[in-house]
């Protein structure tokens, strides 16, 4: 049997390779940070991590994680409802609720699981899920696991959302689902308008804050802060794997009854291990730090505006962003790969994205800014882009 299956897999892999879609993973031999050391010992500036607040290698979190291991051990060897709930898991859940201004929180091993386990327990075939067309894969998979009627609206298109809401009046309950920040463009979901439509058409709202938490809003409380909607959104999901230290872990936070029911029925919660004590302990410390100072958020916002302004001035076509994601548009797939390769030669690590990750003819380099970047590093990145941009003739306006 395996001989046949093996040749089937080999064909599949060859097809992926020939389509130019084979993903080769780059080996990093240092901690995550603004500067990383890659496999061959070379040091490069990293502009493709989700390390938005520069916390991935923060000494205070490492210390809290070590302490957490000393007091609570390495692992819990249990799901939450059997013997996997420690005091620190409950404290972390409370910290997350406080951060977002919500009523309660349930932890998962990842946000992929939070999204995978949120729809099916809450809604059934009598209900409707109305989902943005650019929502994250984990939302798409979560919706697939649920029997609710599915509606899709074009990215951030409020006319389309309104039309879908009108049709969805046929169902009992309606839930609008959106990413807070869309990962390929860096645009923020228009949550004020979504909320107004939800009120008008009697729907609930769920926001995935994975790319927006820690980033969007003056204090990084996410899109509900940005639009003054704290406490008003029924469901927020998010990850501890991006701005919040970047280790592992996800959560759903929101209305108390929703969280209660998820604890009873959400399958990735009931049938998967608790997050390690060190992650819970460092998470608690991380949310304390968010309350102590706004320095990282301020630095991130300052860095992002600086970078975007200078890149536009240098003649690049940068998509308008309200997050730490800056899409440098190149349109051509091969060009995006060539530019990324040349940038790496200049010591700048960025990734070029092309179809099917983004629409055909919309290839780009996604630059992710961090509070960990200093001015000199940002300047080095801009200078490298300018050099390579001139070489590859992708600069659209002359230097002013
Ligand atoms: C990264 C991401 C996830 C997955 O988060 P993990 O905790 O890594 O599983 C889910 N949703 C969105 C919008 C994301 O960007």
XYZ file of C-alpha atoms and ligand atoms in Angstrom:
415
model
C 0.000 0.000 0.000
C 2.603 2.539 1.063
C 4.532 2.238 -2.221
C 1.539 3.593 -4.141
C 0.785 6.227 -1.538
C 4.443 7.257 -1.515
C 4.536 7.891 -5.248
C 1.235 9.777 -4.933
C 2.826 12.037 -2.295
C 5.955 12.479 -4.394
C 3.824 13.681 -7.299
C 1.983 16.115 -5.019
C 5.268 17.475 -3.654
C 6.712 17.848 -7.148
C 3.588 19.759 -8.205
C 3.972 22.109 -5.249
C 7.609 22.647 -6.111
C 6.955 23.209 -9.820
C 4.248 25.745 -9.010
C 6.921 27.601 -7.028
C 4.900 27.143 -3.830
C 7.216 24.857 -1.871
C 7.933 26.401 1.513
C 11.511 26.116 2.692
C 11.936 26.930 6.347
C 14.810 29.147 7.321
C 16.664 28.027 10.436
C 17.214 30.631 13.134
C 19.845 29.856 15.770
C 19.256 32.820 18.077
C 16.256 33.975 20.133
C 13.575 35.930 18.279
C 14.352 39.653 18.077
C 15.114 42.675 15.920
C 18.457 41.033 15.119
C 18.493 37.289 14.529
C 21.240 34.848 13.597
C 20.330 32.500 10.772
C 21.650 28.986 10.090
C 24.869 30.004 8.366
C 25.811 32.237 11.294
C 24.890 35.436 9.478
C 23.144 38.160 11.451
C 20.171 39.837 9.813
C 17.575 42.412 10.800
C 14.238 40.700 11.221
C 11.198 42.381 9.687
C 8.903 39.382 9.398
C 8.085 38.351 12.967
C 4.817 38.992 14.810
C 6.972 40.228 17.686
C 5.158 43.568 17.600
C 5.939 44.728 21.128
C 9.419 43.206 21.230
C 8.463 40.847 24.056
C 9.540 37.511 22.532
C 12.873 37.572 24.330
C 12.046 40.027 27.121
C 14.050 39.391 30.332
C 11.034 40.023 32.586
C 8.994 37.365 30.779
C 11.848 34.856 30.783
C 12.240 35.397 34.516
C 8.489 35.034 35.100
C 8.448 31.849 33.003
C 11.356 30.350 34.982
C 9.704 31.257 38.259
C 6.467 29.719 37.020
C 8.295 26.462 36.373
C 9.831 26.555 39.868
C 6.483 27.055 41.569
C 4.123 25.148 39.246
C 6.291 22.635 37.385
C 6.924 21.987 33.712
C 3.632 20.575 32.470
C 0.191 19.738 33.828
C -0.488 16.502 31.913
C -4.194 17.140 31.833
C -7.017 18.959 30.187
C -8.474 21.794 32.211
C -11.594 20.058 33.543
C -9.815 17.003 34.909
C -6.737 18.256 36.746
C -5.208 20.847 34.424
C -6.469 24.054 36.020
C -3.889 25.765 38.207
C -4.399 29.048 40.011
C -2.227 30.723 37.382
C -4.497 29.587 34.534
C -7.410 31.276 36.261
C -5.330 34.377 36.964
C -4.255 34.610 33.327
C -7.877 34.330 32.204
C -8.798 37.173 34.538
C -5.874 39.269 33.237
C -7.039 38.830 29.655
C -10.614 39.833 30.541
C -9.332 42.917 32.332
C -7.150 43.863 29.366
C -10.040 43.706 26.894
C -12.736 44.949 29.285
C -14.702 41.714 28.934
C -16.556 39.504 31.436
C -14.636 36.230 31.297
C -11.993 34.331 29.315
C -11.306 30.740 28.315
C -7.775 29.653 27.400
C -6.829 27.365 24.522
C -3.545 25.873 23.318
C -3.655 28.312 20.389
C -5.953 30.817 18.746
C -6.371 28.265 15.969
C -8.127 26.130 18.593
C -10.073 29.066 20.023
C -11.507 29.759 16.564
C -11.918 26.065 15.846
C -13.953 25.593 19.004
C -16.062 28.733 19.211
C -18.835 28.318 16.628
C -20.011 24.726 16.893
C -21.008 24.830 20.580
C -22.862 28.146 20.269
C -24.785 27.990 16.990
C -26.682 25.410 14.947
C -28.484 25.057 11.601
C -31.122 27.595 12.672
C -28.459 30.311 12.936
C -26.242 32.378 10.626
C -22.519 33.166 10.565
C -21.597 36.143 8.408
C -17.873 36.123 7.768
C -15.420 38.534 6.115
C -13.927 36.958 2.986
C -10.363 37.610 4.199
C -10.791 36.044 7.621
C -8.016 33.803 8.955
C -7.903 30.115 8.019
C -8.757 29.098 11.587
C -12.045 31.030 11.410
C -12.856 29.395 8.096
C -12.170 25.953 9.573
C -14.143 26.753 12.722
C -17.144 27.816 10.646
C -16.889 24.569 8.646
C -17.255 22.579 11.863
C -20.506 24.359 12.689
C -23.927 23.653 11.166
C -24.971 27.320 10.997
C -25.880 28.845 7.615
C -22.831 30.514 6.086
C -22.703 33.970 4.593
C -19.611 35.731 3.275
C -19.040 39.417 2.595
C -16.234 41.058 0.603
C -13.364 42.312 2.774
C -14.531 45.198 4.961
C -17.337 45.906 2.455
C -20.197 47.280 4.523
C -22.743 47.342 1.670
C -22.111 43.673 1.100
C -22.329 42.961 4.838
C -25.661 44.782 4.977
C -27.021 42.694 2.094
C -25.939 39.473 3.790
C -27.516 40.616 7.041
C -30.805 41.246 5.248
C -30.833 37.700 3.857
C -29.764 36.291 7.209
C -32.889 37.685 8.867
C -34.315 34.274 7.951
C -32.215 32.703 10.725
C -32.707 32.698 14.501
C -29.379 34.194 15.670
C -26.769 36.011 13.570
C -23.039 36.321 14.293
C -20.793 38.621 12.254
C -17.146 37.475 12.328
C -14.104 39.511 11.397
C -10.368 39.680 11.877
C -9.352 42.840 13.743
C -6.401 43.447 11.423
C -6.126 41.648 8.093
C -2.711 40.076 7.936
C -1.791 40.698 4.314
C -2.888 44.347 3.979
C -2.628 45.622 7.541
C -6.058 47.277 7.356
C -8.268 47.387 10.438
C -11.822 46.046 10.276
C -14.325 48.951 10.383
C -15.730 47.754 13.680
C -17.758 50.928 14.310
C -19.720 50.342 11.125
C -19.931 46.600 11.709
C -21.305 47.247 15.188
C -23.872 49.736 13.866
C -25.062 47.205 11.276
C -25.187 44.516 13.956
C -27.464 46.742 16.037
C -29.638 47.557 13.040
C -30.020 43.935 11.942
C -30.042 42.315 15.354
C -26.753 40.446 15.120
C -23.834 39.658 17.435
C -20.179 40.393 16.647
C -16.981 38.386 17.005
C -13.526 39.891 16.420
C -10.275 37.960 16.157
C -7.703 40.322 17.671
C -4.647 38.169 16.878
C -2.845 40.840 14.811
C -4.485 43.834 16.518
C -4.099 43.087 20.233
C -1.135 44.961 21.654
C -0.937 46.946 18.422
C -4.133 48.813 17.553
C -5.518 51.528 19.810
C -3.587 54.055 21.843
C -2.836 51.524 24.567
C -2.864 48.452 22.320
C -6.178 47.157 23.636
C -7.117 46.345 20.059
C -9.903 47.348 17.702
C -12.481 47.673 20.468
C -10.296 50.422 21.948
C -9.735 52.015 18.530
C -13.521 52.296 17.988
C -14.610 52.895 21.566
C -16.437 49.593 21.763
C -14.861 48.096 24.879
C -17.248 45.672 26.543
C -19.746 45.877 23.698
C -18.559 43.024 21.481
C -19.918 39.577 22.353
C -16.838 37.522 21.420
C -13.126 38.352 21.061
C -10.542 35.725 20.195
C -6.790 36.221 20.229
C -3.361 34.680 20.566
C -0.511 34.838 23.043
C 1.732 33.902 20.111
C 2.138 37.335 18.529
C 2.473 40.688 20.346
C 1.884 39.089 23.753
C 5.282 37.407 24.073
C 5.030 35.053 21.127
C 5.196 31.730 22.987
C 1.954 29.785 22.589
C -1.650 29.984 23.666
C -4.975 31.368 22.544
C -8.146 32.620 24.147
C -11.767 33.519 23.718
C -12.959 36.392 25.872
C -16.361 38.049 26.056
C -19.805 37.582 27.550
C -19.874 35.389 30.635
C -22.556 32.957 29.448
C -20.740 32.398 26.156
C -17.491 31.555 27.963
C -19.390 29.333 30.403
C -20.924 27.310 27.604
C -17.577 27.018 25.806
C -16.085 25.499 28.965
C -18.838 22.877 28.836
C -18.837 22.115 25.123
C -15.856 23.493 23.192
C -13.995 20.467 21.880
C -10.437 21.877 21.561
C -10.768 22.985 25.206
C -12.250 19.741 26.514
C -9.976 17.370 24.608
C -6.597 19.113 24.511
C -3.917 19.802 27.100
C -3.682 22.893 29.311
C -1.050 25.468 28.427
C 2.244 24.988 30.330
C 2.578 26.752 33.701
C 5.539 28.813 32.467
C 3.377 30.262 29.692
C 0.569 31.087 32.123
C 2.999 32.685 34.575
C 4.765 34.760 31.919
C 1.392 35.734 30.468
C 0.267 37.149 33.811
C 3.488 39.156 34.051
C 3.038 40.364 30.458
C -0.429 41.783 31.156
C 0.918 43.454 34.331
C 3.551 45.131 32.166
C 0.823 46.380 29.819
C -0.721 48.176 32.791
C 2.580 49.573 34.080
C 3.654 51.416 30.954
C 2.597 52.249 27.419
C 6.186 52.630 26.208
C 6.203 49.618 23.869
C 2.918 50.561 22.222
C 4.088 54.172 21.791
C 7.380 53.005 20.325
C 5.624 50.634 17.940
C 3.260 53.346 16.682
C 6.151 55.772 16.291
C 8.255 53.180 14.431
C 5.429 52.265 12.099
C 4.636 55.863 11.088
C 8.336 56.581 10.645
C 8.842 53.547 8.412
C 5.758 54.098 6.249
C 6.442 57.811 5.770
C 10.058 57.231 4.769
C 9.193 54.351 2.439
C 6.552 56.409 0.635
C 9.014 59.275 0.398
C 11.567 56.859 -1.068
C 9.061 56.118 -3.807
C 7.534 52.833 -2.706
C 3.911 51.887 -3.114
C 2.942 51.086 0.489
C -0.655 50.157 1.332
C -2.304 52.412 3.879
C -1.966 50.649 7.243
C -3.393 51.119 10.697
C -1.384 48.285 12.191
C 2.258 47.203 12.310
C 1.890 45.424 8.959
C 3.230 47.374 5.978
C 2.521 45.876 2.563
C 5.121 47.075 0.057
C 3.353 46.426 -3.234
C 5.335 44.907 -6.115
C 2.402 43.193 -7.908
C 4.594 40.653 -9.753
C 5.149 37.308 -7.998
C 8.665 36.629 -9.228
C 9.710 40.214 -8.560
C 8.530 39.883 -4.950
C 10.752 36.826 -4.498
C 13.748 38.452 -6.201
C 13.458 41.621 -4.134
C 13.200 39.600 -0.906
C 16.313 37.609 -1.864
C 18.296 40.766 -2.643
C 17.155 42.321 0.631
C 18.412 39.291 2.518
C 21.808 39.818 0.869
C 21.614 43.320 2.358
C 20.920 41.824 5.784
C 17.159 42.463 5.819
C 14.897 39.491 6.406
C 11.448 39.972 4.875
C 9.087 37.682 2.992
C 7.466 38.187 -0.396
C 3.855 36.986 -0.654
C 2.058 36.109 -3.877
C -0.894 34.104 -5.159
C -2.615 32.168 -3.595
C -1.753 33.895 -0.300
C -2.762 37.232 -1.858
C -4.857 37.803 -5.031
C -3.191 37.273 -8.447
C -1.185 40.305 -9.533
C -1.062 41.637 -5.961
C 2.350 40.287 -4.900
C 4.034 42.229 -2.160
C 6.625 42.248 0.550
C 5.085 42.314 3.977
C 7.176 44.280 6.439
C 6.292 43.834 10.092
C 7.434 46.573 12.413
C 8.294 45.975 16.059
C 8.836 48.113 19.127
C 12.164 46.254 19.314
C 13.457 48.005 16.182
C 15.564 51.066 16.802
C 15.839 54.048 14.490
C 19.146 52.894 13.038
C 17.664 49.501 12.136
C 14.641 51.101 10.492
C 16.945 53.382 8.501
C 19.033 50.399 7.450
C 15.920 48.627 6.227
C 14.706 51.674 4.285
C 18.168 52.175 2.754
C 18.317 48.517 1.687
C 14.843 48.745 0.153
C 15.884 51.894 -1.699
C 19.067 50.289 -3.044
C 17.313 47.114 -4.173
C 14.287 49.099 -5.398
C 16.493 51.156 -7.695
C 18.313 48.053 -8.944
C 15.030 46.326 -9.698
C 13.351 49.496 -10.973
C 10.370 49.292 -8.628
C 10.583 52.794 -7.193
C 7.615 54.709 -8.553
C 8.581 58.313 -7.832
C 12.017 59.898 -7.755
C 13.540 60.734 -4.404
C 12.312 64.164 -3.343
C -2.033 34.039 13.926
C -3.502 34.013 13.881
C -4.236 32.966 14.439
C -3.575 31.739 15.001
O -2.997 31.994 16.233
P -2.185 30.829 16.978
O -2.299 31.156 18.413
O -0.814 30.872 16.441
O -2.876 29.549 16.629
C -5.613 33.049 14.438
N -6.253 34.109 13.894
C -5.577 35.128 13.315
C -6.336 36.275 12.742
C -4.184 35.111 13.291
O -3.533 36.108 12.718
